[in-house]
Amino acid sequence: MKTSQQLPRNKKPSNSRVTFDGRHWWISVGFQEDFELQELTNESIGVDVGLKELFVASNGMKERNINKDAKVKKLLKRKKSAQSDMSRRFKKGVKIQSAGYKKAKAEHLRLSRKIMNIRNNHIHQATAKLVKTKPMRIVVEDLSISNLLKNKKLSKALSFQKLNFFFQCLSYKCEKYGIEYVKADKWFASSKICSCCGVKYDHSVQPEGQWSLKIREWRCVPCNSHHDRDVNASINLSRW
């Protein structure tokens, strides 16, 4: 049996789980970790997630959308090709499929697992960077991912971003560091409120017109402040 790292000695394992991904068997084991509470700053960080970037934070941190990387795009293309190969070789009504079908299926599973691991690793690293700045609190939007996935135009990109997994990782890492993890009210218009003067975006006077996802930058008419949509949202979240 191969392990990803050396197992700790003199510690009782718990929550053992065995899973099968279609090709390999995996066993995951939990061990209680002794972790000293960190000395935190007085900073409150707002974190705005999205599709253009994984997140933009009010302290200036920004993490890219890993799905835009050339490596991931190439893997997705190969996965799609393997899926097409599977469909082409599949024989309806046949219990035992051909060797070609099984080979295509194994390749599809291998690529799916590789892409998933890249995305998960990226999220783990991104959330670790955030909590290691040791703010006293981190504020995020209370997004209903299930409702967002109903949008046919956004569902594919949203599923690739794995935002539920992002929030899950950020939440438990905050708990580990003793950082307050806050969800702002779902109706809080973080993107539409000017972080300089507090006036809410009004499409009747704004030159950009009706508010939509296409508006990435806007200028507040009352105070003439120019805003990047995501940066502005993160600043407003930090003050929630």
Short mmCIF file of N, CA and C in Angstrom, two decimals, residues 39-199:
data_model
loop_
_atom_site.label_atom_id
_atom_site.label_comp_id
_atom_site.label_asym_id
_atom_site.label_seq_id
_atom_site.Cartn_x
_atom_site.Cartn_y
_atom_site.Cartn_z
N GLU A 39 -1.72 34.04 16.50
CA GLU A 39 -1.95 35.44 16.84
C GLU A 39 -2.44 36.15 15.59
N LEU A 40 -3.65 36.67 15.65
CA LEU A 40 -4.29 37.26 14.48
C LEU A 40 -4.15 38.77 14.45
N THR A 41 -4.29 39.33 13.25
CA THR A 41 -4.27 40.78 13.08
C THR A 41 -5.68 41.32 13.34
N ASN A 42 -5.85 42.62 13.24
CA ASN A 42 -7.17 43.24 13.40
C ASN A 42 -7.89 43.40 12.06
N GLU A 43 -7.34 42.77 11.03
CA GLU A 43 -7.89 42.94 9.68
C GLU A 43 -9.13 42.09 9.43
N SER A 44 -10.08 42.68 8.73
CA SER A 44 -11.25 41.96 8.24
C SER A 44 -11.13 41.89 6.72
N ILE A 45 -11.13 40.68 6.18
CA ILE A 45 -10.95 40.50 4.74
C ILE A 45 -12.25 40.06 4.08
N GLY A 46 -12.64 40.78 3.04
CA GLY A 46 -13.79 40.38 2.23
C GLY A 46 -13.31 39.57 1.04
N VAL A 47 -14.01 38.49 0.73
CA VAL A 47 -13.61 37.61 -0.37
C VAL A 47 -14.77 37.47 -1.35
N ASP A 48 -14.56 37.95 -2.57
CA ASP A 48 -15.57 37.88 -3.62
C ASP A 48 -15.18 36.80 -4.62
N VAL A 49 -16.00 35.75 -4.72
CA VAL A 49 -15.71 34.66 -5.66
C VAL A 49 -16.38 34.94 -7.00
N GLY A 50 -15.90 34.27 -8.03
CA GLY A 50 -16.49 34.50 -9.35
C GLY A 50 -15.99 33.53 -10.39
N LEU A 51 -16.24 33.86 -11.65
CA LEU A 51 -15.83 33.03 -12.77
C LEU A 51 -14.60 33.57 -13.47
N LYS A 52 -14.45 34.89 -13.47
CA LYS A 52 -13.27 35.49 -14.09
C LYS A 52 -12.02 35.09 -13.30
N GLU A 53 -12.10 35.24 -11.99
CA GLU A 53 -11.05 34.78 -11.07
C GLU A 53 -11.72 33.85 -10.06
N LEU A 54 -10.93 33.01 -9.42
CA LEU A 54 -11.50 32.18 -8.36
C LEU A 54 -12.01 33.07 -7.24
N PHE A 55 -11.16 34.03 -6.83
CA PHE A 55 -11.60 35.02 -5.86
C PHE A 55 -10.76 36.28 -5.95
N VAL A 56 -11.34 37.37 -5.47
CA VAL A 56 -10.64 38.64 -5.30
C VAL A 56 -10.87 39.05 -3.85
N ALA A 57 -9.79 39.39 -3.13
CA ALA A 57 -9.91 39.73 -1.71
C ALA A 57 -9.64 41.22 -1.50
N SER A 58 -10.21 41.75 -0.43
CA SER A 58 -10.09 43.19 -0.15
C SER A 58 -8.68 43.60 0.24
N ASN A 59 -7.83 42.64 0.60
CA ASN A 59 -6.44 42.97 0.96
C ASN A 59 -5.52 42.96 -0.26
N GLY A 60 -6.10 42.83 -1.45
CA GLY A 60 -5.30 42.85 -2.68
C GLY A 60 -4.98 41.48 -3.24
N MET A 61 -5.25 40.42 -2.48
CA MET A 61 -4.99 39.07 -2.98
C MET A 61 -5.98 38.72 -4.09
N LYS A 62 -5.49 37.96 -5.03
CA LYS A 62 -6.32 37.52 -6.15
C LYS A 62 -5.84 36.14 -6.56
N GLU A 63 -6.77 35.24 -6.85
CA GLU A 63 -6.38 33.89 -7.29
C GLU A 63 -7.05 33.59 -8.62
N ARG A 64 -6.26 33.11 -9.56
CA ARG A 64 -6.75 32.89 -10.92
C ARG A 64 -7.76 31.74 -10.99
N ASN A 65 -8.50 31.72 -12.06
CA ASN A 65 -9.39 30.61 -12.39
C ASN A 65 -8.53 29.53 -13.04
N ILE A 66 -8.31 28.43 -12.33
CA ILE A 66 -7.41 27.37 -12.80
C ILE A 66 -7.90 26.75 -14.11
N ASN A 67 -9.21 26.84 -14.37
CA ASN A 67 -9.77 26.23 -15.57
C ASN A 67 -9.38 26.96 -16.85
N LYS A 68 -8.80 28.15 -16.69
CA LYS A 68 -8.33 28.91 -17.85
C LYS A 68 -6.89 28.58 -18.21
N ASP A 69 -6.23 27.78 -17.37
CA ASP A 69 -4.85 27.39 -17.64
C ASP A 69 -4.79 26.47 -18.86
N ALA A 70 -3.74 26.60 -19.64
CA ALA A 70 -3.59 25.80 -20.86
C ALA A 70 -3.57 24.30 -20.55
N LYS A 71 -2.95 23.93 -19.43
CA LYS A 71 -2.85 22.51 -19.07
C LYS A 71 -4.23 21.90 -18.83
N VAL A 72 -5.08 22.63 -18.09
CA VAL A 72 -6.42 22.13 -17.78
C VAL A 72 -7.27 22.09 -19.05
N LYS A 73 -7.15 23.12 -19.88
CA LYS A 73 -7.90 23.15 -21.14
C LYS A 73 -7.55 21.94 -22.02
N LYS A 74 -6.26 21.61 -22.04
CA LYS A 74 -5.81 20.47 -22.84
C LYS A 74 -6.37 19.16 -22.29
N LEU A 75 -6.38 19.03 -20.96
CA LEU A 75 -6.92 17.82 -20.34
C LEU A 75 -8.42 17.70 -20.58
N LEU A 76 -9.13 18.82 -20.53
CA LEU A 76 -10.57 18.81 -20.79
C LEU A 76 -10.87 18.39 -22.23
N LYS A 77 -10.02 18.83 -23.14
CA LYS A 77 -10.19 18.47 -24.55
C LYS A 77 -9.97 16.96 -24.74
N ARG A 78 -8.96 16.43 -24.06
CA ARG A 78 -8.68 14.99 -24.15
C ARG A 78 -9.80 14.18 -23.50
N LYS A 79 -10.35 14.71 -22.39
CA LYS A 79 -11.46 14.04 -21.71
C LYS A 79 -12.69 13.97 -22.62
N LYS A 80 -12.95 15.07 -23.30
CA LYS A 80 -14.09 15.12 -24.22
C LYS A 80 -13.91 14.13 -25.36
N SER A 81 -12.67 14.01 -25.83
CA SER A 81 -12.36 13.06 -26.90
C SER A 81 -12.58 11.62 -26.43
N ALA A 82 -12.17 11.35 -25.18
CA ALA A 82 -12.35 10.01 -24.61
C ALA A 82 -13.84 9.70 -24.44
N GLN A 83 -14.61 10.71 -24.06
CA GLN A 83 -16.06 10.55 -23.92
C GLN A 83 -16.71 10.22 -25.26
N SER A 84 -16.26 10.90 -26.31
CA SER A 84 -16.79 10.64 -27.65
C SER A 84 -16.42 9.23 -28.11
N ASP A 85 -15.20 8.81 -27.77
CA ASP A 85 -14.72 7.48 -28.13
C ASP A 85 -15.56 6.41 -27.43
N MET A 86 -15.89 6.66 -26.16
CA MET A 86 -16.75 5.74 -25.40
C MET A 86 -18.12 5.60 -26.06
N SER A 87 -18.71 6.74 -26.38
CA SER A 87 -20.05 6.74 -26.99
C SER A 87 -20.06 6.01 -28.33
N ARG A 88 -18.99 6.21 -29.09
CA ARG A 88 -18.90 5.59 -30.42
C ARG A 88 -18.75 4.07 -30.32
N ARG A 89 -18.03 3.61 -29.29
CA ARG A 89 -17.75 2.18 -29.15
C ARG A 89 -18.82 1.42 -28.35
N PHE A 90 -19.69 2.16 -27.67
CA PHE A 90 -20.70 1.50 -26.83
C PHE A 90 -21.74 0.77 -27.69
N LYS A 91 -21.99 -0.49 -27.33
CA LYS A 91 -22.97 -1.32 -28.05
C LYS A 91 -24.19 -1.53 -27.16
N LYS A 92 -25.31 -0.96 -27.56
CA LYS A 92 -26.54 -1.06 -26.78
C LYS A 92 -27.03 -2.51 -26.73
N GLY A 93 -27.41 -2.95 -25.52
CA GLY A 93 -27.94 -4.30 -25.35
C GLY A 93 -26.88 -5.36 -25.16
N VAL A 94 -25.60 -4.95 -25.20
CA VAL A 94 -24.50 -5.90 -25.02
C VAL A 94 -23.98 -5.81 -23.58
N LYS A 95 -23.97 -6.94 -22.87
CA LYS A 95 -23.53 -6.93 -21.47
C LYS A 95 -22.03 -6.69 -21.34
N ILE A 96 -21.27 -7.37 -22.14
CA ILE A 96 -19.81 -7.24 -22.08
C ILE A 96 -19.34 -6.39 -23.26
N GLN A 97 -18.89 -5.18 -22.97
CA GLN A 97 -18.45 -4.26 -24.01
C GLN A 97 -17.06 -4.64 -24.53
N SER A 98 -16.69 -4.07 -25.65
CA SER A 98 -15.42 -4.38 -26.31
C SER A 98 -14.22 -3.86 -25.52
N ALA A 99 -13.05 -4.37 -25.87
CA ALA A 99 -11.81 -3.92 -25.22
C ALA A 99 -11.56 -2.45 -25.52
N GLY A 100 -11.94 -2.02 -26.72
CA GLY A 100 -11.77 -0.62 -27.10
C GLY A 100 -12.61 0.31 -26.24
N TYR A 101 -13.84 -0.13 -25.94
CA TYR A 101 -14.72 0.67 -25.07
C TYR A 101 -14.13 0.76 -23.66
N LYS A 102 -13.68 -0.37 -23.14
CA LYS A 102 -13.11 -0.40 -21.79
C LYS A 102 -11.86 0.48 -21.69
N LYS A 103 -11.07 0.48 -22.75
CA LYS A 103 -9.87 1.31 -22.78
C LYS A 103 -10.24 2.79 -22.77
N ALA A 104 -11.24 3.16 -23.58
CA ALA A 104 -11.70 4.55 -23.63
C ALA A 104 -12.30 4.98 -22.29
N LYS A 105 -13.02 4.08 -21.64
CA LYS A 105 -13.63 4.37 -20.34
C LYS A 105 -12.56 4.59 -19.28
N ALA A 106 -11.53 3.73 -19.30
CA ALA A 106 -10.43 3.87 -18.34
C ALA A 106 -9.70 5.19 -18.52
N GLU A 107 -9.52 5.60 -19.78
CA GLU A 107 -8.85 6.87 -20.08
C GLU A 107 -9.71 8.04 -19.62
N HIS A 108 -11.01 7.94 -19.81
CA HIS A 108 -11.94 8.99 -19.37
C HIS A 108 -11.90 9.14 -17.85
N LEU A 109 -11.89 8.03 -17.14
CA LEU A 109 -11.82 8.06 -15.67
C LEU A 109 -10.50 8.64 -15.19
N ARG A 110 -9.42 8.26 -15.86
CA ARG A 110 -8.09 8.75 -15.48
C ARG A 110 -8.01 10.27 -15.64
N LEU A 111 -8.50 10.77 -16.76
CA LEU A 111 -8.46 12.21 -17.02
C LEU A 111 -9.39 12.97 -16.08
N SER A 112 -10.56 12.39 -15.79
CA SER A 112 -11.50 13.03 -14.86
C SER A 112 -10.88 13.18 -13.48
N ARG A 113 -10.21 12.12 -13.04
CA ARG A 113 -9.56 12.15 -11.72
C ARG A 113 -8.42 13.16 -11.70
N LYS A 114 -7.66 13.23 -12.78
CA LYS A 114 -6.53 14.16 -12.84
C LYS A 114 -7.01 15.61 -12.79
N ILE A 115 -8.06 15.92 -13.54
CA ILE A 115 -8.62 17.28 -13.55
C ILE A 115 -9.17 17.63 -12.18
N MET A 116 -9.89 16.68 -11.56
CA MET A 116 -10.44 16.92 -10.22
C MET A 116 -9.33 17.21 -9.21
N ASN A 117 -8.25 16.45 -9.28
CA ASN A 117 -7.13 16.64 -8.35
C ASN A 117 -6.47 18.00 -8.54
N ILE A 118 -6.34 18.44 -9.79
CA ILE A 118 -5.76 19.76 -10.07
C ILE A 118 -6.63 20.86 -9.47
N ARG A 119 -7.94 20.76 -9.68
CA ARG A 119 -8.86 21.77 -9.15
C ARG A 119 -8.86 21.78 -7.62
N ASN A 120 -8.93 20.59 -7.03
CA ASN A 120 -8.95 20.51 -5.56
C ASN A 120 -7.67 21.06 -4.95
N ASN A 121 -6.54 20.71 -5.55
CA ASN A 121 -5.25 21.17 -5.05
C ASN A 121 -5.15 22.69 -5.14
N HIS A 122 -5.64 23.24 -6.24
CA HIS A 122 -5.62 24.70 -6.44
C HIS A 122 -6.43 25.40 -5.35
N ILE A 123 -7.60 24.86 -5.05
CA ILE A 123 -8.47 25.45 -4.02
C ILE A 123 -7.83 25.34 -2.64
N HIS A 124 -7.23 24.19 -2.35
CA HIS A 124 -6.56 24.03 -1.05
C HIS A 124 -5.42 25.04 -0.90
N GLN A 125 -4.64 25.23 -1.94
CA GLN A 125 -3.53 26.18 -1.88
C GLN A 125 -4.03 27.62 -1.76
N ALA A 126 -5.09 27.94 -2.50
CA ALA A 126 -5.64 29.30 -2.49
C ALA A 126 -6.21 29.66 -1.12
N THR A 127 -6.97 28.75 -0.52
CA THR A 127 -7.56 29.01 0.80
C THR A 127 -6.49 29.04 1.89
N ALA A 128 -5.44 28.25 1.71
CA ALA A 128 -4.34 28.27 2.69
C ALA A 128 -3.63 29.62 2.67
N LYS A 129 -3.44 30.18 1.47
CA LYS A 129 -2.81 31.50 1.36
C LYS A 129 -3.63 32.56 2.09
N LEU A 130 -4.95 32.47 1.96
CA LEU A 130 -5.84 33.45 2.60
C LEU A 130 -5.72 33.41 4.12
N VAL A 131 -5.86 32.22 4.69
CA VAL A 131 -5.87 32.13 6.16
C VAL A 131 -4.48 32.41 6.75
N LYS A 132 -3.44 32.18 5.97
CA LYS A 132 -2.08 32.42 6.48
C LYS A 132 -1.75 33.91 6.60
N THR A 133 -2.63 34.78 6.08
CA THR A 133 -2.47 36.21 6.32
C THR A 133 -2.96 36.57 7.73
N LYS A 134 -3.64 35.60 8.37
CA LYS A 134 -4.08 35.68 9.77
C LYS A 134 -4.95 36.89 10.10
N PRO A 135 -6.01 37.12 9.33
CA PRO A 135 -6.94 38.19 9.68
C PRO A 135 -7.83 37.74 10.84
N MET A 136 -8.48 38.68 11.49
CA MET A 136 -9.36 38.29 12.60
C MET A 136 -10.67 37.70 12.07
N ARG A 137 -11.06 38.07 10.83
CA ARG A 137 -12.29 37.56 10.25
C ARG A 137 -12.19 37.56 8.72
N ILE A 138 -12.92 36.64 8.12
CA ILE A 138 -13.04 36.57 6.66
C ILE A 138 -14.53 36.53 6.33
N VAL A 139 -14.94 37.44 5.45
CA VAL A 139 -16.35 37.55 5.08
C VAL A 139 -16.55 37.14 3.63
N VAL A 140 -17.51 36.26 3.40
CA VAL A 140 -17.84 35.80 2.04
C VAL A 140 -19.32 36.03 1.77
N GLU A 141 -19.69 35.90 0.52
CA GLU A 141 -21.10 36.00 0.14
C GLU A 141 -21.83 34.71 0.49
N ASP A 142 -23.09 34.81 0.85
CA ASP A 142 -23.91 33.63 1.10
C ASP A 142 -24.59 33.25 -0.20
N LEU A 143 -23.85 32.55 -1.04
CA LEU A 143 -24.35 32.21 -2.38
C LEU A 143 -25.12 30.89 -2.37
N SER A 144 -26.19 30.84 -3.11
CA SER A 144 -26.93 29.60 -3.32
C SER A 144 -26.42 28.98 -4.62
N ILE A 145 -25.41 28.14 -4.50
CA ILE A 145 -24.78 27.56 -5.69
C ILE A 145 -25.77 26.72 -6.49
N SER A 146 -26.65 26.00 -5.78
CA SER A 146 -27.62 25.15 -6.47
C SER A 146 -28.54 25.97 -7.38
N ASN A 147 -28.92 27.16 -6.91
CA ASN A 147 -29.76 28.03 -7.74
C ASN A 147 -28.98 28.61 -8.92
N LEU A 148 -27.72 28.96 -8.67
CA LEU A 148 -26.88 29.50 -9.74
C LEU A 148 -26.65 28.47 -10.84
N LEU A 149 -26.57 27.20 -10.44
CA LEU A 149 -26.33 26.13 -11.41
C LEU A 149 -27.53 25.91 -12.35
N LYS A 150 -28.67 26.47 -11.98
CA LYS A 150 -29.85 26.36 -12.84
C LYS A 150 -29.74 27.27 -14.08
N ASN A 151 -28.82 28.23 -14.01
CA ASN A 151 -28.58 29.11 -15.15
C ASN A 151 -27.77 28.34 -16.19
N LYS A 152 -28.40 28.02 -17.31
CA LYS A 152 -27.75 27.18 -18.32
C LYS A 152 -26.48 27.81 -18.90
N LYS A 153 -26.44 29.13 -18.94
CA LYS A 153 -25.27 29.82 -19.50
C LYS A 153 -24.07 29.77 -18.56
N LEU A 154 -24.34 29.62 -17.25
CA LEU A 154 -23.26 29.67 -16.27
C LEU A 154 -22.97 28.33 -15.60
N SER A 155 -23.89 27.38 -15.73
CA SER A 155 -23.80 26.13 -14.96
C SER A 155 -22.49 25.37 -15.17
N LYS A 156 -22.04 25.28 -16.41
CA LYS A 156 -20.82 24.53 -16.71
C LYS A 156 -19.60 25.19 -16.07
N ALA A 157 -19.47 26.50 -16.25
CA ALA A 157 -18.33 27.24 -15.69
C ALA A 157 -18.36 27.21 -14.16
N LEU A 158 -19.56 27.29 -13.58
CA LEU A 158 -19.69 27.26 -12.12
C LEU A 158 -19.31 25.90 -11.56
N SER A 159 -19.72 24.84 -12.23
CA SER A 159 -19.37 23.49 -11.76
C SER A 159 -17.86 23.27 -11.83
N PHE A 160 -17.21 23.86 -12.83
CA PHE A 160 -15.75 23.76 -12.95
C PHE A 160 -15.05 24.47 -11.80
N GLN A 161 -15.63 25.59 -11.32
CA GLN A 161 -15.00 26.39 -10.26
C GLN A 161 -15.07 25.72 -8.89
N LYS A 162 -16.04 24.83 -8.68
CA LYS A 162 -16.18 24.10 -7.41
C LYS A 162 -16.27 25.07 -6.22
N LEU A 163 -17.17 26.03 -6.29
CA LEU A 163 -17.27 27.05 -5.26
C LEU A 163 -17.73 26.50 -3.91
N ASN A 164 -18.60 25.48 -3.94
CA ASN A 164 -19.01 24.86 -2.67
C ASN A 164 -17.81 24.27 -1.95
N PHE A 165 -16.93 23.63 -2.71
CA PHE A 165 -15.71 23.05 -2.13
C PHE A 165 -14.79 24.16 -1.63
N PHE A 166 -14.74 25.28 -2.36
CA PHE A 166 -13.93 26.43 -1.93
C PHE A 166 -14.40 26.93 -0.57
N PHE A 167 -15.71 27.14 -0.42
CA PHE A 167 -16.25 27.63 0.85
C PHE A 167 -16.03 26.63 1.98
N GLN A 168 -16.15 25.35 1.65
CA GLN A 168 -15.93 24.29 2.65
C GLN A 168 -14.49 24.32 3.16
N CYS A 169 -13.54 24.42 2.24
CA CYS A 169 -12.12 24.45 2.62
C CYS A 169 -11.78 25.71 3.41
N LEU A 170 -12.31 26.84 2.97
CA LEU A 170 -12.03 28.10 3.65
C LEU A 170 -12.62 28.09 5.06
N SER A 171 -13.81 27.52 5.20
CA SER A 171 -14.48 27.47 6.50
C SER A 171 -13.69 26.66 7.53
N TYR A 172 -13.25 25.45 7.14
CA TYR A 172 -12.55 24.63 8.14
C TYR A 172 -11.14 25.15 8.42
N LYS A 173 -10.53 25.80 7.44
CA LYS A 173 -9.21 26.39 7.69
C LYS A 173 -9.32 27.60 8.62
N CYS A 174 -10.40 28.37 8.48
CA CYS A 174 -10.64 29.49 9.40
C CYS A 174 -10.82 28.98 10.82
N GLU A 175 -11.58 27.90 10.95
CA GLU A 175 -11.81 27.30 12.28
C GLU A 175 -10.49 26.83 12.88
N LYS A 176 -9.65 26.26 12.06
CA LYS A 176 -8.34 25.77 12.51
C LYS A 176 -7.47 26.90 13.05
N TYR A 177 -7.50 28.05 12.38
CA TYR A 177 -6.68 29.19 12.78
C TYR A 177 -7.35 30.09 13.82
N GLY A 178 -8.61 29.82 14.13
CA GLY A 178 -9.33 30.67 15.07
C GLY A 178 -9.83 31.95 14.44
N ILE A 179 -9.99 31.94 13.12
CA ILE A 179 -10.47 33.11 12.36
C ILE A 179 -12.00 33.05 12.28
N GLU A 180 -12.66 34.17 12.50
CA GLU A 180 -14.11 34.21 12.39
C GLU A 180 -14.50 34.12 10.91
N TYR A 181 -15.33 33.16 10.59
CA TYR A 181 -15.80 32.95 9.22
C TYR A 181 -17.23 33.46 9.13
N VAL A 182 -17.44 34.48 8.31
CA VAL A 182 -18.74 35.16 8.26
C VAL A 182 -19.35 35.06 6.86
N LYS A 183 -20.65 34.79 6.81
CA LYS A 183 -21.39 34.83 5.55
C LYS A 183 -22.28 36.06 5.57
N ALA A 184 -22.07 36.96 4.61
CA ALA A 184 -22.91 38.15 4.50
C ALA A 184 -24.30 37.74 4.03
N ASP A 185 -25.28 38.57 4.33
CA ASP A 185 -26.65 38.30 3.91
C ASP A 185 -26.72 38.11 2.39
N LYS A 186 -27.48 37.12 1.95
CA LYS A 186 -27.55 36.80 0.52
C LYS A 186 -28.10 37.96 -0.33
N TRP A 187 -28.83 38.89 0.31
CA TRP A 187 -29.39 40.02 -0.42
C TRP A 187 -28.49 41.26 -0.37
N PHE A 188 -27.33 41.12 0.27
CA PHE A 188 -26.40 42.25 0.36
C PHE A 188 -25.79 42.51 -1.02
N ALA A 189 -26.04 43.70 -1.58
CA ALA A 189 -25.58 44.04 -2.94
C ALA A 189 -24.14 44.52 -2.93
N SER A 190 -23.22 43.62 -2.63
CA SER A 190 -21.81 43.99 -2.45
C SER A 190 -21.19 44.61 -3.70
N SER A 191 -21.59 44.15 -4.88
CA SER A 191 -21.02 44.66 -6.14
C SER A 191 -21.59 46.02 -6.53
N LYS A 192 -22.83 46.29 -6.11
CA LYS A 192 -23.56 47.47 -6.60
C LYS A 192 -23.46 48.68 -5.67
N ILE A 193 -22.86 48.52 -4.49
CA ILE A 193 -22.73 49.64 -3.56
C ILE A 193 -21.35 50.26 -3.70
N CYS A 194 -21.29 51.56 -3.84
CA CYS A 194 -20.00 52.26 -3.94
C CYS A 194 -19.27 52.14 -2.62
N SER A 195 -18.06 51.58 -2.64
CA SER A 195 -17.29 51.39 -1.41
C SER A 195 -16.68 52.69 -0.92
N CYS A 196 -16.82 53.76 -1.71
CA CYS A 196 -16.28 55.07 -1.31
C CYS A 196 -17.34 55.95 -0.62
N CYS A 197 -18.54 56.02 -1.23
CA CYS A 197 -19.57 56.90 -0.66
C CYS A 197 -20.80 56.16 -0.15
N GLY A 198 -20.92 54.87 -0.47
CA GLY A 198 -22.03 54.07 0.05
C GLY A 198 -23.31 54.14 -0.75
N VAL A 199 -23.31 54.87 -1.87
CA VAL A 199 -24.51 54.99 -2.70
C VAL A 199 -24.65 53.74 -3.58
#
